[in-house]
Structures are given as structure tokens and as C-alpha cells.
């Protein structure tokens, strides 16, 4: 599966000691791109559990839709 996500930040977010979860004692970094607390996991990844391996998805306004992924190659970069 592939997910298309939009991110607006253009630089890093330094982790601070206060980012450590008081109960679990760890920091969970989002890898699915869906978290409302990005870069931290907020559990939104649960929505991806039934994604098909060969599909590409976009999540908008709480809805998931499958999209066709078009990959172009610029042969002048050769
Ligand atoms: S990994 Fe993205 S919300 Fe958990």
C-alpha cells in the first residue's frame, strides 16, 4: 500500500524530553503520515489496517479513497 500525504513543514522538529509519554516512557513517531499530532503517532494509523498492498490511497476529511498513481520519468535528466 501507498499513501499520499501533504506536509507543510520544511524543517526538522527536535524532540524534547517533554515529548516522552509519561505512562509508556517512550516516544512514538508517526510513520503513516495520518497523525493530527505529527510527527507523533496519535493512533490514526489504525485506519490503514485494511489497505491493499497494491493500492494507493488519499485520506481527506476523515474519508479514504483509492487513487491511481501515475509515475512520470523525465528522460532529459538522464
Ligand atoms: S503511525 Fe501514524 S498515527 Fe500512528
PDB file of C-alpha atoms and ligand atoms in Angstrom:
ATOM      1  CA  UNK A   1       0.000   0.000   0.000  1.00  0.00           C
ATOM      2  CA  UNK A   2       0.968   3.582  -0.570  1.00  0.00           C
ATOM      3  CA  UNK A   3      -0.471   6.726   0.961  1.00  0.00           C
ATOM      4  CA  UNK A   4      -0.210  10.226  -0.486  1.00  0.00           C
ATOM      5  CA  UNK A   5       0.134  12.787   2.314  1.00  0.00           C
ATOM      6  CA  UNK A   6       0.620  16.534   2.356  1.00  0.00           C
ATOM      7  CA  UNK A   7       3.089  18.016   4.816  1.00  0.00           C
ATOM      8  CA  UNK A   8       3.619  21.728   5.229  1.00  0.00           C
ATOM      9  CA  UNK A   9       6.725  21.868   7.399  1.00  0.00           C
ATOM     10  CA  UNK A  10      10.052  22.449   5.695  1.00  0.00           C
ATOM     11  CA  UNK A  11      12.405  21.672   8.540  1.00  0.00           C
ATOM     12  CA  UNK A  12      13.044  19.239  11.368  1.00  0.00           C
ATOM     13  CA  UNK A  13      11.234  19.025  14.699  1.00  0.00           C
ATOM     14  CA  UNK A  14      13.708  18.466  17.531  1.00  0.00           C
ATOM     15  CA  UNK A  15      12.470  16.015  20.111  1.00  0.00           C
ATOM     16  CA  UNK A  16      12.434  17.238  23.699  1.00  0.00           C
ATOM     17  CA  UNK A  17      12.403  15.300  26.974  1.00  0.00           C
ATOM     18  CA  UNK A  18       8.813  16.522  27.438  1.00  0.00           C
ATOM     19  CA  UNK A  19       7.823  14.545  24.316  1.00  0.00           C
ATOM     20  CA  UNK A  20       8.229  11.274  26.233  1.00  0.00           C
ATOM     21  CA  UNK A  21       4.891   9.641  27.053  1.00  0.00           C
ATOM     22  CA  UNK A  22       4.572   9.770  30.844  1.00  0.00           C
ATOM     23  CA  UNK A  23       2.745   6.429  31.025  1.00  0.00           C
ATOM     24  CA  UNK A  24       4.643   4.375  28.445  1.00  0.00           C
ATOM     25  CA  UNK A  25       8.032   6.054  28.805  1.00  0.00           C
ATOM     26  CA  UNK A  26       8.595   6.185  25.065  1.00  0.00           C
ATOM     27  CA  UNK A  27       8.131   8.409  22.020  1.00  0.00           C
ATOM     28  CA  UNK A  28       6.018   7.062  19.140  1.00  0.00           C
ATOM     29  CA  UNK A  29       6.869   8.711  15.823  1.00  0.00           C
ATOM     30  CA  UNK A  30       4.202   8.571  13.104  1.00  0.00           C
ATOM     31  CA  UNK A  31       5.227   6.650  10.004  1.00  0.00           C
ATOM     32  CA  UNK A  32       1.831   6.523   8.301  1.00  0.00           C
ATOM     33  CA  UNK A  33       1.509  10.283   7.725  1.00  0.00           C
ATOM     34  CA  UNK A  34      -2.055  10.493   9.055  1.00  0.00           C
ATOM     35  CA  UNK A  35      -1.470  11.745  12.596  1.00  0.00           C
ATOM     36  CA  UNK A  36      -3.084  15.026  13.652  1.00  0.00           C
ATOM     37  CA  UNK A  37      -0.180  15.277  16.135  1.00  0.00           C
ATOM     38  CA  UNK A  38       2.550  14.748  13.525  1.00  0.00           C
ATOM     39  CA  UNK A  39       5.394  13.902  13.980  1.00  0.00           C
ATOM     40  CA  UNK A  40       3.920  11.900  16.838  1.00  0.00           C
ATOM     41  CA  UNK A  41       1.622   8.901  16.478  1.00  0.00           C
ATOM     42  CA  UNK A  42      -1.929   9.557  17.653  1.00  0.00           C
ATOM     43  CA  UNK A  43      -3.419   6.192  16.681  1.00  0.00           C
ATOM     44  CA  UNK A  44      -4.687   7.348  13.280  1.00  0.00           C
ATOM     45  CA  UNK A  45      -2.695   4.526  11.645  1.00  0.00           C
ATOM     46  CA  UNK A  46      -5.494   2.142  12.648  1.00  0.00           C
ATOM     47  CA  UNK A  47      -7.397   3.416   9.591  1.00  0.00           C
ATOM     48  CA  UNK A  48      -4.739   1.835   7.340  1.00  0.00           C
ATOM     49  CA  UNK A  49      -5.065  -1.737   8.592  1.00  0.00           C
ATOM     50  CA  UNK A  50      -7.216  -2.970   5.708  1.00  0.00           C
ATOM     51  CA  UNK A  51      -5.355  -1.214   2.888  1.00  0.00           C
ATOM     52  CA  UNK A  52      -4.498  -3.378  -0.115  1.00  0.00           C
ATOM     53  CA  UNK A  53      -0.786  -3.851  -0.752  1.00  0.00           C
ATOM     54  CA  UNK A  54      -1.037  -2.821  -4.411  1.00  0.00           C
ATOM     55  CA  UNK A  55      -3.250   0.258  -3.948  1.00  0.00           C
ATOM     56  CA  UNK A  56      -2.543   3.947  -3.397  1.00  0.00           C
ATOM     57  CA  UNK A  57      -4.763   5.969  -1.068  1.00  0.00           C
ATOM     58  CA  UNK A  58      -5.546   9.545  -0.175  1.00  0.00           C
ATOM     59  CA  UNK A  59      -7.159  10.409   3.169  1.00  0.00           C
ATOM     60  CA  UNK A  60      -9.179  13.636   3.248  1.00  0.00           C
ATOM     61  CA  UNK A  61     -11.721  14.901   5.769  1.00  0.00           C
ATOM     62  CA  UNK A  62     -11.802  11.552   7.533  1.00  0.00           C
ATOM     63  CA  UNK A  63     -12.511   9.683   4.307  1.00  0.00           C
ATOM     64  CA  UNK A  64     -10.239   7.308   2.425  1.00  0.00           C
ATOM     65  CA  UNK A  65     -10.290   6.935  -1.312  1.00  0.00           C
ATOM     66  CA  UNK A  66      -8.186   4.867  -3.662  1.00  0.00           C
ATOM     67  CA  UNK A  67      -6.390   6.779  -6.403  1.00  0.00           C
ATOM     68  CA  UNK A  68      -4.458   5.802  -9.469  1.00  0.00           C
ATOM     69  CA  UNK A  69      -0.813   6.593  -9.051  1.00  0.00           C
ATOM     70  CA  UNK A  70       0.889   7.974 -12.124  1.00  0.00           C
ATOM     71  CA  UNK A  71       4.672   7.978 -12.154  1.00  0.00           C
ATOM     72  CA  UNK A  72       6.387  10.049 -14.803  1.00  0.00           C
ATOM     73  CA  UNK A  73      10.026   9.919 -15.766  1.00  0.00           C
ATOM     74  CA  UNK A  74      11.853  12.933 -17.115  1.00  0.00           C
ATOM     75  CA  UNK A  75      14.229  11.333 -19.597  1.00  0.00           C
ATOM     76  CA  UNK A  76      16.164  14.604 -20.009  1.00  0.00           C
ATOM     77  CA  UNK A  77      17.647  14.057 -16.506  1.00  0.00           C
ATOM     78  CA  UNK A  78      19.326  11.001 -17.931  1.00  0.00           C
TER      79      UNK A  78
HETATM   80  S1  LIG B   1       1.882   5.722  12.840  1.00  0.00           S
HETATM   81 FE1  LIG B   1       0.793   7.402  12.059  1.00  0.00          FE
HETATM   82  S2  LIG B   1      -0.690   7.776  13.566  1.00  0.00           S
HETATM   83 FE2  LIG B   1       0.377   6.089  14.317  1.00  0.00          FE
END
